[in-house]
C-alpha cells in the first residue's frame, strides 16, 4: 500500500506540474486565456498536487500575481502533507477497514 500511495502522490504532482506548464504555453499563444483551466489546477491541487503546482509557479514564474493561487496553494499543500503524514503513521489502517 505504501508503494501505491507514493507512486500516486508522485504521479499527481508530475501531472500538476505538466498542467501548469501547458497552461502557461497556452497563455503565451493566446493571452486572452489567462484564467482558462484554473479549475483543473485547483482539482489537481486538492487531489494531492498542490506542492508541485506551488513549486512550478515559482520555477516558471507564472500565476505569481494571482492571489487566489498564492494563498490557496500553500494552504492546500500543507493539508496534503498533513494527510500524507497521517496516512503513513497510521499504516493505512483507515483503508483496511
XYZ file of N, CA and C in Angstrom:
291
model
N 0.819 -1.194 0.000
C 0.000 0.000 0.000
C 0.869 1.266 0.000
N 2.017 1.187 0.698
C 2.907 2.342 0.751
C 3.417 2.700 -0.642
N 3.785 1.705 -1.412
C 4.341 1.957 -2.743
C 3.281 2.561 -3.657
N 2.074 2.028 -3.609
C 0.997 2.535 -4.455
C 0.690 3.990 -4.115
N 0.629 4.305 -2.833
C 0.328 5.674 -2.405
C 1.452 6.627 -2.790
N 2.701 6.188 -2.644
C 3.842 7.026 -3.013
C 3.848 7.299 -4.513
N 3.600 6.268 -5.312
C 3.547 6.444 -6.769
C 2.395 7.371 -7.141
N 1.260 7.263 -6.454
C 0.120 8.143 -6.711
C 0.491 9.602 -6.450
N 1.115 9.877 -5.322
C 1.483 11.249 -4.971
C 2.482 11.813 -5.985
N 3.467 11.001 -6.380
C 4.444 11.458 -7.375
C 3.759 11.718 -8.711
N 2.857 10.828 -9.118
C 2.169 10.984 -10.401
C 1.271 12.218 -10.411
N 0.560 12.462 -9.327
C -0.325 13.632 -9.268
C 0.493 14.917 -9.301
N 1.615 14.940 -8.604
C 2.456 16.139 -8.636
C 3.070 16.347 -10.019
N 3.491 15.273 -10.675
C 4.031 15.390 -12.031
C 2.954 15.900 -12.987
N 1.740 15.347 -12.878
C 0.629 15.801 -13.717
C 0.316 17.273 -13.450
N 0.364 17.676 -12.208
C 0.070 19.062 -11.856
C 1.086 20.023 -12.453
N 2.350 19.650 -12.401
C 3.389 20.493 -12.987
C 3.198 20.588 -14.494
N 2.929 19.456 -15.142
C 2.714 19.468 -16.586
C 1.474 20.278 -16.960
N 0.444 20.234 -16.124
C -0.772 21.006 -16.359
C -0.484 22.506 -16.282
N 0.315 22.913 -15.311
C 0.663 24.329 -15.182
C 1.523 24.783 -16.353
N 2.474 23.971 -16.780
C 3.320 24.318 -17.916
C 2.485 24.412 -19.194
N 1.542 23.488 -19.365
C 0.669 23.537 -20.550
C -0.204 24.785 -20.522
N -0.676 25.150 -19.339
C -1.492 26.355 -19.233
C -0.658 27.602 -19.541
N 0.599 27.612 -19.118
C 1.467 28.752 -19.429
C 1.713 28.835 -20.934
N 1.974 27.710 -21.567
C 2.188 27.702 -23.017
C 0.939 28.154 -23.767
N -0.233 27.755 -23.284
C -1.486 28.176 -23.903
C -1.660 29.682 -23.733
N -1.285 30.216 -22.581
C -1.380 31.653 -22.344
C -0.418 32.422 -23.256
N 0.783 31.880 -23.463
C 1.745 32.559 -24.325
C 1.272 32.590 -25.773
N 0.519 31.567 -26.193
C -0.033 31.546 -27.548
C -1.206 32.504 -27.704
N -2.070 32.555 -26.686
C -3.267 33.398 -26.746
C -3.453 34.042 -25.379
N -3.120 35.317 -25.243
C -3.130 35.993 -23.950
C -4.523 36.175 -23.365
N -5.566 35.929 -24.144
C -6.916 36.067 -23.599
C -7.290 34.873 -22.721
N -6.487 33.827 -22.725
C -6.791 32.614 -21.959
C -5.989 32.553 -20.667
N -5.927 33.660 -19.942
C -5.136 33.704 -18.719
C -5.709 32.787 -17.646
N -6.999 32.830 -17.418
C -7.604 32.050 -16.338
C -8.255 30.764 -16.822
N -8.031 30.382 -18.059
C -8.600 29.137 -18.572
C -7.869 27.965 -17.937
N -8.607 27.051 -17.347
C -8.012 25.866 -16.747
C -7.676 26.002 -15.282
N -8.101 27.079 -14.634
C -7.820 27.233 -13.212
C -8.536 26.177 -12.377
N -9.701 25.761 -12.812
C -10.432 24.704 -12.101
C -9.682 23.388 -12.125
N -9.036 23.094 -13.249
C -8.236 21.868 -13.336
C -7.062 21.929 -12.372
N -6.441 23.094 -12.272
C -5.318 23.240 -11.344
C -5.775 23.079 -9.895
N -6.923 23.656 -9.563
C -7.431 23.517 -8.195
C -7.804 22.070 -7.882
N -8.396 21.384 -8.839
C -8.737 19.981 -8.630
C -7.481 19.132 -8.468
N -6.479 19.384 -9.294
C -5.220 18.651 -9.164
C -4.563 18.938 -7.816
N -4.682 20.164 -7.341
C -4.128 20.515 -6.029
C -4.859 19.775 -4.915
N -6.165 19.708 -5.006
C -6.942 19.004 -3.982
C -6.681 17.500 -3.982
N -6.313 16.958 -5.133
C -6.030 15.534 -5.224
C -4.616 15.178 -4.769
N -3.824 16.185 -4.399
C -2.500 15.914 -3.862
C -1.367 16.601 -4.581
N -1.643 17.452 -5.540
C -0.583 18.066 -6.326
C -0.298 19.521 -6.004
N -0.718 19.992 -4.855
C -0.550 21.408 -4.525
C 0.913 21.795 -4.371
N 1.718 20.922 -3.820
C 3.140 21.233 -3.634
C 3.825 21.356 -4.996
N 3.486 20.469 -5.911
C 4.053 20.534 -7.261
C 3.639 21.792 -7.998
N 2.371 22.158 -7.866
C 1.885 23.376 -8.524
C 2.578 24.604 -7.941
N 2.681 24.659 -6.621
C 3.284 25.828 -5.973
C 4.752 25.976 -6.362
N 5.476 24.867 -6.410
C 6.884 24.924 -6.814
C 7.003 25.317 -8.284
N 6.136 24.758 -9.134
C 6.181 25.069 -10.567
C 5.801 26.514 -10.843
N 4.969 27.092 -9.996
C 4.613 28.501 -10.172
C 5.846 29.383 -10.073
N 6.732 29.070 -9.153
C 7.938 29.879 -8.988
C 8.985 29.559 -10.041
N 9.087 28.299 -10.425
C 10.077 27.926 -11.443
C 9.727 28.554 -12.790
N 8.431 28.496 -13.149
C 8.011 29.032 -14.439
C 7.638 30.512 -14.373
N 7.578 31.059 -13.184
C 7.171 32.453 -12.952
C 5.827 32.744 -13.624
N 4.857 31.890 -13.335
C 3.526 32.005 -13.916
C 2.500 31.937 -12.793
N 1.501 32.788 -12.838
C 0.418 32.882 -11.850
C 0.902 33.429 -10.509
N 2.032 34.111 -10.475
C 2.531 34.640 -9.217
C 1.748 35.855 -8.733
N 1.042 36.514 -9.631
C 0.240 37.675 -9.237
C -1.198 37.302 -8.920
N -1.539 36.040 -9.096
C -2.884 35.564 -8.793
C -2.947 35.246 -7.295
N -3.586 36.109 -6.537
C -3.601 35.968 -5.082
C -4.326 34.709 -4.624
N -5.317 34.256 -5.391
C -6.013 33.024 -5.034
C -5.031 31.860 -4.982
N -4.185 31.753 -5.991
C -3.217 30.664 -6.025
C -2.095 30.868 -5.018
N -1.669 32.091 -4.815
C -0.570 32.349 -3.892
C -0.965 32.103 -2.436
N -2.242 32.205 -2.125
C -2.705 31.941 -0.763
C -3.222 30.512 -0.630
N -3.970 30.057 -1.622
C -4.630 28.755 -1.532
C -3.674 27.585 -1.702
N -2.692 27.684 -2.578
C -1.785 26.548 -2.827
C -0.961 26.160 -1.602
N -0.384 27.102 -0.858
C 0.330 26.673 0.350
C -0.587 26.056 1.398
N -1.811 26.562 1.500
C -2.759 26.005 2.468
C -3.142 24.582 2.075
N -3.486 24.383 0.807
C -3.834 23.041 0.333
C -2.614 22.129 0.407
N -1.432 22.669 0.102
C -0.202 21.880 0.199
C 0.074 21.421 1.619
N -0.145 22.295 2.589
C 0.043 21.907 3.994
C -0.964 20.816 4.387
N -2.195 20.950 3.920
C -3.188 19.909 4.192
C -2.818 18.591 3.521
N -2.310 18.659 2.294
C -1.872 17.447 1.598
C -0.757 16.750 2.368
N 0.227 17.528 2.797
C 1.348 16.947 3.545
C 0.857 16.369 4.862
N -0.070 17.053 5.522
C -0.618 16.552 6.782
C -1.340 15.221 6.567
N -2.161 15.129 5.520
C -2.856 13.878 5.230
C -1.881 12.752 4.878
N -0.820 13.082 4.165
C 0.175 12.066 3.812
C 0.873 11.549 5.061
N 1.265 12.457 5.950
C 1.928 12.048 7.194
C 0.990 11.192 8.038
N -0.266 11.599 8.156
C -1.240 10.816 8.926
C -1.427 9.441 8.305
N -1.476 9.377 6.978
C -1.660 8.089 6.304
C -0.483 7.156 6.562
N 0.728 7.675 6.478
C 1.897 6.832 6.710
C 2.029 6.428 8.178
N 1.725 7.339 9.085
C 1.812 6.998 10.514
C 0.790 5.951 10.929
N -0.401 6.025 10.349
C -1.438 5.063 10.721
C -1.243 3.724 10.054
N -0.320 3.656 9.102
C -0.107 2.416 8.380
C -1.260 2.095 7.457
N -1.947 3.130 7.010
C -3.112 2.999 6.128
C -4.184 2.128 6.769
N -4.332 2.241 8.079
C -5.335 1.437 8.798
C -6.747 1.839 8.381
N -6.933 3.070 7.966
C -8.258 3.514 7.542
C -8.674 2.853 6.243
N -7.726 2.414 5.417
C -8.051 1.783 4.135
C -8.320 0.296 4.290
N -7.878 -0.299 5.388
C -8.036 -1.741 5.572
C -9.432 -2.092 6.096
N -10.156 -1.120 6.583
C -11.466 -1.405 7.201
C -12.536 -1.720 6.218
